Amino acid sequence: MMKKVLSTFKSIKWKHYSVYLIIAVAVAILGYLSLSLDGKASRAFDTYRSLLGDMSIWIILAVSLSLVVGFLGELSLGHAGFMSVGAYLGAVITNVLIANLKIENTFVIIVVSVFVGGVSAAACGFIVGLPALRLKGDYLAIVTLAFGEIVRVIFKNANPNIFGGAGGLQLKNYFTIDRKYFFIIGFLFVILTIAVIQNTIRSKHGRAITAIRDNEIAAKATGINVTKYKLMGFVISAAFAGIAGVLMTLKDGTVLYSKFDYNYSIEILVIVVLGGMGINGSVIAAVFISLLNWKLTDMNGSLSDYKNLIYALILILLIIYRNAPALKGFREKYNFRTLWAMVFKPKHNPAKDKGDAVRWDVVPTKIEMNEVLSTDVVIDSTGDNSADIGERGGNK
C-alpha cells in the first residue's frame, strides 16, 4: 500500500500545482500572523491586510482576462464594465439580504452576493459577446470599451434608491468583512479562479481555444465551432470579473461608478501583457503591480502622480526586451528556464552512467534457434508457380 502511495506521489506533475502550493503556504503564514496579532500590532498590520485584499482582486482580474487576451487572442477593454456589473448587483443583493431579509450570516451573504454578481456579469458577457466576437482586433476593443462606458453611465443615472446614483451605492449597516478575514476569503477565490481557468485551458475546450488563437481558419477547417468557444471564453472571463467586483464592494463597503472607467480596464490589460499573457505570469505581474501601486500611493511628493507613466515605461521596456533582435542571445541564455536548470538540474556526467545490466545471451525469442524457415516452391499442373511457406525441423 505504501509503495502504491509513493508511486502515485511521484507520478504527480507538481509543476502544474506549484502556484496553488505557493499561494496556500503564503496565505497560511499571513493568515496566522493576521489572526494572532492583537492591539497595536494588529492595527499596524491593517495596511498589509488591505494590500493583500487588493492583491487578491487584481490576481482574479488578471487571470480571468488572460483567458481572453492570452489564450483566445482577442483584445478586450471591457473588463471594468463586467466588474462594475458584479459590484453593483452584488451590493444590491447584499442590501436586500441585510435590510429586507434580515440575514446577518456573513457566509450566506458572501456566497449569495458572489453568485449573483458572477452570474449577472456572465450574462452580460454572453449578450455583448454574441455579436461583438464576430469582430476582430481594434474593432472588438472599441466595442468592449464602449460597453464598459455605457454600463458605467447607466449605473450613474439609474434609480438612486437602488443603485445610489452619482454619489455611489453604500452597503446598509456599513456591512464590511472584517479585515482580518477578507484577504483569506479573497485568496480562496483566487485559487478557485486559477483552478477553473487552468483546467479549462488543459481540457479539449482549451485546446480548441488556443487553436483559434493560432489560426482561426485552420480551426474552422478542422470542425471547431469558433463562435461557441470564443463565447465560452468571454463568458467565463466576464463571470470572474464580476466576482472580483463583488469582492471589492464587500471589502470597501461602497461602490462608485467613476472607479470603473476605461483606465481601469487598461491597467488590467497592462498586468496581463506584463505577465506574458499566461496564468502564472499574470499572478506574478498582479502581485508586482499591487506592490508598486501601494508604494507609489504612499509616497509623498509628485512621484505618486506619475504612477501611470511608470507603468507605461515598465511596459515599454518589457516589450523592447522581449522583441528586440539584438537581445535574442541574452534572452535565450539568461531566461528563467535556463537559470532554473543551472541551479536545480545537474549537468550530465557520462562517467557516472551505469552499464547495461541486460544479459543479451538469455534474451528469450519466439522462434527456437534450431528451427529453419524455408520456402517450398510447388509447380502445379497448369504451369503456374505458387509459394508454400512452411517450417522444416519445427512445429507443423
Short mmCIF file of C-alpha atoms in Angstrom, two decimals:
data_model
loop_
_atom_site.label_atom_id
_atom_site.label_comp_id
_atom_site.label_asym_id
_atom_site.label_seq_id
_atom_site.Cartn_x
_atom_site.Cartn_y
_atom_site.Cartn_z
CA MET A 1 0.00 0.00 0.00
CA MET A 2 2.82 2.36 0.93
CA LYS A 3 4.61 1.68 -2.37
CA LYS A 4 1.43 2.47 -4.28
CA VAL A 5 1.05 5.77 -2.43
CA LEU A 6 4.69 6.70 -3.12
CA SER A 7 4.30 5.75 -6.78
CA THR A 8 1.21 7.93 -7.09
CA PHE A 9 3.01 10.77 -5.31
CA LYS A 10 5.95 10.58 -7.72
CA SER A 11 3.70 10.44 -10.78
CA ILE A 12 2.04 13.77 -9.94
CA LYS A 13 3.24 16.66 -12.12
CA TRP A 14 3.91 19.09 -9.31
CA LYS A 15 4.77 21.94 -11.66
CA HIS A 16 1.07 22.10 -12.56
CA TYR A 17 0.20 22.74 -8.92
CA SER A 18 3.12 24.96 -7.91
CA VAL A 19 1.06 28.15 -7.97
CA TYR A 20 -1.57 26.59 -5.67
CA LEU A 21 1.07 25.47 -3.18
CA ILE A 22 2.80 28.85 -3.13
CA ILE A 23 -0.47 30.73 -2.59
CA ALA A 24 -1.65 28.26 0.07
CA VAL A 25 1.60 28.49 2.04
CA ALA A 26 1.71 32.30 1.79
CA VAL A 27 -1.93 32.68 2.88
CA ALA A 28 -1.45 30.21 5.75
CA ILE A 29 1.54 32.15 7.10
CA LEU A 30 -0.01 35.60 6.62
CA GLY A 31 -3.37 34.41 7.95
CA TYR A 32 -1.75 33.08 11.10
CA LEU A 33 0.06 36.39 11.62
CA SER A 34 -3.11 38.37 10.98
CA LEU A 35 -5.23 36.38 13.41
CA SER A 36 -2.60 36.12 16.14
CA LEU A 37 -1.78 39.83 16.38
CA ASP A 38 -3.60 41.93 18.97
CA GLY A 39 -3.87 45.56 19.91
CA LYS A 40 -1.37 47.97 18.39
CA ALA A 41 0.37 45.31 16.34
CA SER A 42 -2.95 44.28 14.78
CA ARG A 43 -3.77 47.88 13.86
CA ALA A 44 -0.31 48.29 12.33
CA PHE A 45 -0.95 45.18 10.21
CA ASP A 46 -4.22 46.61 8.81
CA THR A 47 -2.37 48.27 5.92
CA TYR A 48 -0.91 44.95 4.85
CA ARG A 49 -4.31 43.26 5.15
CA SER A 50 -5.78 45.88 2.84
CA LEU A 51 -2.88 45.39 0.41
CA LEU A 52 -3.37 41.62 0.38
CA GLY A 53 -7.11 42.07 -0.23
CA ASP A 54 -6.44 44.36 -3.19
CA MET A 55 -3.80 41.93 -4.43
CA SER A 56 -6.29 39.04 -4.47
CA ILE A 57 -8.75 41.12 -6.52
CA TRP A 58 -6.05 42.12 -9.03
CA ILE A 59 -5.00 38.49 -9.45
CA ILE A 60 -8.58 37.40 -10.18
CA LEU A 61 -8.97 40.17 -12.75
CA ALA A 62 -5.62 39.46 -14.44
CA VAL A 63 -6.04 35.68 -14.62
CA SER A 64 -9.60 35.95 -15.95
CA LEU A 65 -8.60 38.48 -18.63
CA SER A 66 -5.65 36.31 -19.67
CA LEU A 67 -8.17 33.71 -20.86
CA VAL A 68 -9.47 36.17 -23.49
CA VAL A 69 -6.32 38.12 -24.32
CA GLY A 70 -3.65 35.47 -23.81
CA PHE A 71 -5.27 32.16 -24.76
CA LEU A 72 -8.09 33.28 -27.05
CA GLY A 73 -6.07 36.05 -28.67
CA GLU A 74 -8.79 38.72 -28.60
CA LEU A 75 -8.30 42.29 -27.37
CA SER A 76 -10.96 43.18 -24.80
CA LEU A 77 -11.17 46.51 -22.97
CA GLY A 78 -14.50 45.90 -21.24
CA HIS A 79 -13.27 44.07 -18.14
CA ALA A 80 -14.01 47.04 -15.89
CA GLY A 81 -17.57 47.07 -17.26
CA PHE A 82 -18.15 43.44 -16.28
CA MET A 83 -16.58 44.17 -12.92
CA SER A 84 -18.98 47.08 -12.36
CA VAL A 85 -21.97 44.86 -13.15
CA GLY A 86 -20.88 42.39 -10.49
CA ALA A 87 -20.04 45.13 -8.00
CA TYR A 88 -23.38 46.96 -8.28
CA LEU A 89 -25.64 43.92 -8.41
CA GLY A 90 -23.65 42.24 -5.64
CA ALA A 91 -24.12 45.36 -3.49
CA VAL A 92 -27.85 45.47 -4.27
CA ILE A 93 -28.38 41.82 -3.30
CA THR A 94 -26.29 42.35 -0.15
CA ASN A 95 -28.53 45.24 0.90
CA VAL A 96 -31.62 43.15 0.20
CA LEU A 97 -30.31 40.29 2.32
CA ILE A 98 -29.40 42.60 5.22
CA ALA A 99 -32.25 45.13 5.18
CA ASN A 100 -35.21 43.15 3.83
CA LEU A 101 -34.48 39.52 4.73
CA LYS A 102 -32.64 40.39 7.97
CA ILE A 103 -29.84 37.93 7.22
CA GLU A 104 -26.70 38.51 9.28
CA ASN A 105 -24.75 35.36 8.46
CA THR A 106 -21.57 36.55 6.73
CA PHE A 107 -21.03 33.27 4.88
CA VAL A 108 -24.54 33.33 3.36
CA ILE A 109 -24.17 36.98 2.32
CA ILE A 110 -20.82 36.35 0.63
CA VAL A 111 -21.96 33.22 -1.22
CA VAL A 112 -25.23 34.71 -2.48
CA SER A 113 -23.77 38.07 -3.49
CA VAL A 114 -20.81 36.47 -5.27
CA PHE A 115 -23.12 34.07 -7.09
CA VAL A 116 -25.47 36.86 -8.21
CA GLY A 117 -22.60 39.15 -9.26
CA GLY A 118 -20.78 36.41 -11.17
CA VAL A 119 -23.90 35.15 -12.98
CA SER A 120 -25.07 38.66 -13.91
CA ALA A 121 -21.63 39.56 -15.30
CA ALA A 122 -21.55 36.27 -17.24
CA ALA A 123 -24.98 37.07 -18.69
CA CYS A 124 -23.73 40.48 -19.81
CA GLY A 125 -20.67 38.79 -21.31
CA PHE A 126 -22.94 36.49 -23.30
CA ILE A 127 -25.18 39.32 -24.51
CA VAL A 128 -22.23 41.52 -25.53
CA GLY A 129 -20.03 38.71 -26.81
CA LEU A 130 -22.57 37.11 -29.12
CA PRO A 131 -22.49 39.95 -31.67
CA ALA A 132 -19.15 41.52 -30.68
CA LEU A 133 -16.97 38.41 -31.05
CA ARG A 134 -17.65 38.38 -34.78
CA LEU A 135 -15.32 41.38 -34.84
CA LYS A 136 -11.55 41.25 -34.52
CA GLY A 137 -8.67 43.34 -33.29
CA ASP A 138 -9.29 47.05 -32.80
CA TYR A 139 -12.99 46.78 -33.65
CA LEU A 140 -13.60 44.32 -30.81
CA ALA A 141 -11.58 46.54 -28.45
CA ILE A 142 -13.74 49.55 -29.38
CA VAL A 143 -17.00 47.64 -28.83
CA THR A 144 -15.96 46.27 -25.43
CA LEU A 145 -14.63 49.68 -24.39
CA ALA A 146 -17.98 51.22 -25.37
CA PHE A 147 -19.81 48.57 -23.34
CA GLY A 148 -17.81 49.48 -20.23
CA GLU A 149 -18.58 53.18 -20.61
CA ILE A 150 -22.29 52.55 -21.32
CA VAL A 151 -22.67 50.36 -18.21
CA ARG A 152 -20.93 52.97 -16.09
CA VAL A 153 -23.27 55.74 -17.29
CA ILE A 154 -26.32 53.51 -16.78
CA PHE A 155 -25.45 52.86 -13.12
CA LYS A 156 -24.73 56.56 -12.61
CA ASN A 157 -28.18 57.64 -13.88
CA ALA A 158 -30.20 54.67 -12.61
CA ASN A 159 -32.66 54.85 -9.73
CA PRO A 160 -30.65 56.34 -6.83
CA ASN A 161 -32.79 54.46 -4.31
CA ILE A 162 -31.47 51.19 -5.75
CA PHE A 163 -28.08 51.96 -7.28
CA GLY A 164 -27.09 55.07 -5.33
CA GLY A 165 -26.86 57.45 -8.29
CA ALA A 166 -23.84 59.69 -8.79
CA GLY A 167 -22.95 59.51 -5.10
CA GLY A 168 -22.32 55.78 -5.21
CA LEU A 169 -24.03 52.85 -3.51
CA GLN A 170 -23.37 52.20 0.17
CA LEU A 171 -23.85 48.84 1.84
CA LYS A 172 -26.51 49.05 4.53
CA ASN A 173 -25.45 48.92 8.18
CA TYR A 174 -21.91 49.56 6.91
CA PHE A 175 -21.54 45.86 6.26
CA THR A 176 -17.92 45.01 5.53
CA ILE A 177 -15.98 41.84 6.08
CA ASP A 178 -13.53 42.02 8.96
CA ARG A 179 -10.12 42.96 7.61
CA LYS A 180 -8.61 40.03 9.48
CA TYR A 181 -10.51 37.62 7.27
CA PHE A 182 -11.10 39.33 3.96
CA PHE A 183 -7.77 38.65 2.28
CA ILE A 184 -8.10 34.96 3.22
CA ILE A 185 -11.51 34.85 1.53
CA GLY A 186 -10.08 36.77 -1.42
CA PHE A 187 -7.27 34.28 -1.95
CA LEU A 188 -9.70 31.36 -1.71
CA PHE A 189 -11.43 32.87 -4.73
CA VAL A 190 -8.00 33.34 -6.34
CA ILE A 191 -7.38 29.59 -6.06
CA LEU A 192 -10.86 28.92 -7.47
CA THR A 193 -10.21 31.27 -10.41
CA ILE A 194 -6.84 29.74 -11.24
CA ALA A 195 -8.24 26.21 -10.96
CA VAL A 196 -11.14 26.92 -13.33
CA ILE A 197 -9.05 28.80 -15.92
CA GLN A 198 -6.16 26.33 -15.78
CA ASN A 199 -8.34 23.23 -16.10
CA THR A 200 -10.29 24.87 -18.90
CA ILE A 201 -7.08 25.52 -20.84
CA ARG A 202 -5.82 21.95 -20.33
CA SER A 203 -9.10 20.38 -21.49
CA LYS A 204 -10.20 19.76 -25.05
CA HIS A 205 -12.07 23.07 -24.90
CA GLY A 206 -8.85 24.87 -24.02
CA ARG A 207 -7.04 23.22 -26.91
CA ALA A 208 -9.80 24.42 -29.21
CA ILE A 209 -9.45 27.95 -27.80
CA THR A 210 -5.69 28.04 -28.37
CA ALA A 211 -6.19 26.59 -31.87
CA ILE A 212 -8.50 29.50 -32.67
CA ARG A 213 -5.84 31.91 -31.41
CA ASP A 214 -3.10 30.32 -33.53
CA ASN A 215 -5.07 30.04 -36.77
CA GLU A 216 -8.80 30.66 -36.89
CA ILE A 217 -9.19 29.48 -40.49
CA ALA A 218 -7.42 26.19 -39.75
CA ALA A 219 -9.56 25.75 -36.63
CA LYS A 220 -12.73 26.17 -38.68
CA ALA A 221 -11.42 23.69 -41.25
CA THR A 222 -10.98 21.04 -38.55
CA GLY A 223 -14.59 21.42 -37.41
CA ILE A 224 -14.13 23.66 -34.35
CA ASN A 225 -17.14 25.84 -33.60
CA VAL A 226 -15.28 29.15 -33.41
CA THR A 227 -18.24 31.23 -32.20
CA LYS A 228 -19.04 28.75 -29.44
CA TYR A 229 -15.53 28.65 -27.99
CA LYS A 230 -14.97 32.39 -28.30
CA LEU A 231 -18.23 32.98 -26.46
CA MET A 232 -17.34 30.40 -23.80
CA GLY A 233 -14.02 32.08 -23.05
CA PHE A 234 -15.64 35.50 -23.00
CA VAL A 235 -18.40 34.40 -20.59
CA ILE A 236 -16.01 32.68 -18.16
CA SER A 237 -13.75 35.73 -18.12
CA ALA A 238 -16.70 38.08 -17.50
CA ALA A 239 -18.02 35.89 -14.67
CA PHE A 240 -14.77 36.10 -12.71
CA ALA A 241 -14.56 39.85 -13.37
CA GLY A 242 -18.00 40.13 -11.77
CA ILE A 243 -16.81 38.08 -8.78
CA ALA A 244 -13.84 40.44 -8.37
CA GLY A 245 -16.27 43.38 -8.41
CA VAL A 246 -18.35 41.82 -5.62
CA LEU A 247 -15.25 41.23 -3.52
CA MET A 248 -14.18 44.85 -3.98
CA THR A 249 -17.61 46.05 -2.84
CA LEU A 250 -17.59 43.80 0.23
CA LYS A 251 -14.11 44.98 1.13
CA ASP A 252 -14.70 48.73 0.72
CA GLY A 253 -18.36 48.86 1.79
CA THR A 254 -19.20 51.11 -1.16
CA VAL A 255 -19.25 51.09 -4.95
CA LEU A 256 -18.80 54.17 -7.15
CA TYR A 257 -19.28 54.32 -10.92
CA SER A 258 -16.21 56.50 -11.53
CA LYS A 259 -13.93 53.70 -10.34
CA PHE A 260 -14.70 51.54 -13.40
CA ASP A 261 -13.57 53.80 -16.23
CA TYR A 262 -11.56 52.75 -19.28
CA ASN A 263 -8.28 53.44 -17.46
CA TYR A 264 -9.11 50.62 -15.07
CA SER A 265 -9.55 48.20 -17.98
CA ILE A 266 -6.24 49.33 -19.43
CA GLU A 267 -4.49 48.77 -16.09
CA ILE A 268 -5.77 45.18 -16.04
CA LEU A 269 -4.60 44.71 -19.62
CA VAL A 270 -1.16 46.05 -18.69
CA ILE A 271 -0.86 43.42 -15.96
CA VAL A 272 -1.76 40.63 -18.40
CA VAL A 273 0.73 41.84 -21.01
CA LEU A 274 3.41 42.40 -18.39
CA GLY A 275 2.98 38.82 -17.17
CA GLY A 276 3.35 37.30 -20.61
CA MET A 277 -0.35 36.50 -21.16
CA GLY A 278 -0.18 33.29 -19.12
CA ILE A 279 -1.67 32.25 -15.79
CA ASN A 280 1.50 32.15 -13.67
CA GLY A 281 2.83 35.30 -15.30
CA SER A 282 -0.45 37.12 -14.65
CA VAL A 283 -0.28 36.17 -10.97
CA ILE A 284 3.30 37.42 -10.64
CA ALA A 285 2.56 40.63 -12.55
CA ALA A 286 -0.55 41.31 -10.45
CA VAL A 287 1.46 40.95 -7.24
CA PHE A 288 4.20 43.22 -8.62
CA ILE A 289 1.78 45.92 -9.78
CA SER A 290 -0.11 45.79 -6.47
CA LEU A 291 3.10 46.35 -4.53
CA LEU A 292 4.24 49.10 -6.91
CA ASN A 293 0.86 50.85 -6.73
CA TRP A 294 0.90 50.64 -2.95
CA LYS A 295 4.38 52.10 -2.69
CA LEU A 296 3.67 54.91 -5.16
CA THR A 297 0.42 55.80 -3.40
CA ASP A 298 2.15 56.06 -0.02
CA MET A 299 4.96 58.25 -1.35
CA ASN A 300 4.86 61.94 -0.60
CA GLY A 301 5.52 64.46 -3.31
CA SER A 302 4.88 64.39 -7.01
CA LEU A 303 6.17 60.87 -7.75
CA SER A 304 2.79 59.27 -6.97
CA ASP A 305 1.20 61.47 -9.65
CA TYR A 306 3.28 59.71 -12.30
CA LYS A 307 2.03 56.23 -11.48
CA ASN A 308 0.59 55.61 -14.94
CA LEU A 309 3.75 56.97 -16.55
CA ILE A 310 5.85 54.49 -14.57
CA TYR A 311 3.53 51.66 -15.64
CA ALA A 312 3.93 52.72 -19.27
CA LEU A 313 7.72 52.83 -19.00
CA ILE A 314 7.82 49.36 -17.47
CA LEU A 315 5.62 48.03 -20.27
CA ILE A 316 7.73 49.68 -23.00
CA LEU A 317 10.97 48.31 -21.55
CA LEU A 318 9.46 44.82 -21.28
CA ILE A 319 8.26 44.86 -24.89
CA ILE A 320 11.68 46.03 -26.10
CA TYR A 321 13.38 43.28 -24.07
CA ARG A 322 11.11 40.54 -25.40
CA ASN A 323 11.16 41.59 -29.06
CA ALA A 324 14.48 43.29 -29.79
CA PRO A 325 16.58 41.09 -32.16
CA ALA A 326 19.81 42.32 -30.56
CA LEU A 327 18.74 40.84 -27.21
CA LYS A 328 17.79 37.43 -28.58
CA GLY A 329 21.02 35.74 -27.46
CA PHE A 330 20.78 37.28 -24.00
CA ARG A 331 17.13 36.14 -23.62
CA GLU A 332 17.97 32.58 -24.62
CA LYS A 333 20.99 32.38 -22.31
CA TYR A 334 19.52 34.01 -19.20
CA ASN A 335 15.82 33.18 -19.30
CA PHE A 336 14.07 31.69 -16.28
CA ARG A 337 14.11 28.10 -17.50
CA THR A 338 17.83 28.18 -18.24
CA LEU A 339 18.67 29.64 -14.83
CA TRP A 340 16.38 27.11 -13.13
CA ALA A 341 18.13 24.24 -14.93
CA MET A 342 21.55 25.61 -13.98
CA VAL A 343 20.64 25.73 -10.29
CA PHE A 344 18.43 22.68 -9.76
CA LYS A 345 19.32 20.28 -12.59
CA PRO A 346 22.92 19.00 -12.50
CA LYS A 347 24.80 18.55 -15.75
CA HIS A 348 25.02 15.12 -17.31
CA ASN A 349 28.18 13.25 -16.30
CA PRO A 350 28.93 10.26 -18.59
CA ALA A 351 31.39 8.84 -16.04
CA LYS A 352 28.53 8.16 -13.65
CA ASP A 353 26.42 6.26 -16.16
CA LYS A 354 25.80 2.66 -15.19
CA GLY A 355 26.47 -0.10 -17.69
CA ASP A 356 23.70 -2.02 -19.39
CA ALA A 357 22.65 -4.75 -16.98
CA VAL A 358 20.73 -6.76 -19.58
CA ARG A 359 22.17 -10.20 -20.48
CA TRP A 360 21.70 -10.49 -24.20
CA ASP A 361 22.65 -14.19 -24.18
CA VAL A 362 19.49 -15.09 -22.30
CA VAL A 363 17.04 -12.86 -24.16
CA PRO A 364 14.00 -15.05 -24.99
CA THR A 365 12.92 -15.36 -28.62
CA LYS A 366 9.69 -16.54 -30.16
CA ILE A 367 11.49 -18.88 -32.58
CA GLU A 368 13.86 -21.59 -31.43
CA MET A 369 17.35 -21.39 -32.90
CA ASN A 370 17.11 -24.94 -34.33
CA GLU A 371 14.06 -24.04 -36.38
CA VAL A 372 14.67 -23.20 -40.03
CA LEU A 373 12.25 -21.16 -42.07
CA SER A 374 12.12 -22.14 -45.75
CA THR A 375 10.00 -21.61 -48.79
CA ASP A 376 8.78 -24.57 -50.80
CA VAL A 377 8.02 -23.81 -54.44
CA VAL A 378 5.36 -26.12 -55.92
CA ILE A 379 4.63 -26.27 -59.66
CA ASP A 380 1.06 -27.33 -60.35
CA SER A 381 -0.27 -28.95 -63.48
CA THR A 382 -1.33 -25.64 -65.02
CA GLY A 383 2.25 -24.46 -65.07
CA ASP A 384 1.65 -21.61 -62.57
CA ASN A 385 4.14 -21.17 -59.81
CA SER A 386 2.85 -20.83 -56.23
CA ALA A 387 4.73 -20.42 -52.99
CA ASP A 388 4.03 -22.54 -49.97
CA ILE A 389 5.67 -21.34 -46.77
CA GLY A 390 6.37 -23.99 -44.21
CA GLU A 391 8.66 -24.85 -41.38
CA ARG A 392 11.22 -27.64 -41.51
CA GLY A 393 12.58 -29.01 -38.33
CA GLY A 394 9.97 -27.15 -36.26
CA ASN A 395 6.33 -27.42 -35.34
CA LYS A 396 3.98 -28.28 -38.21
#
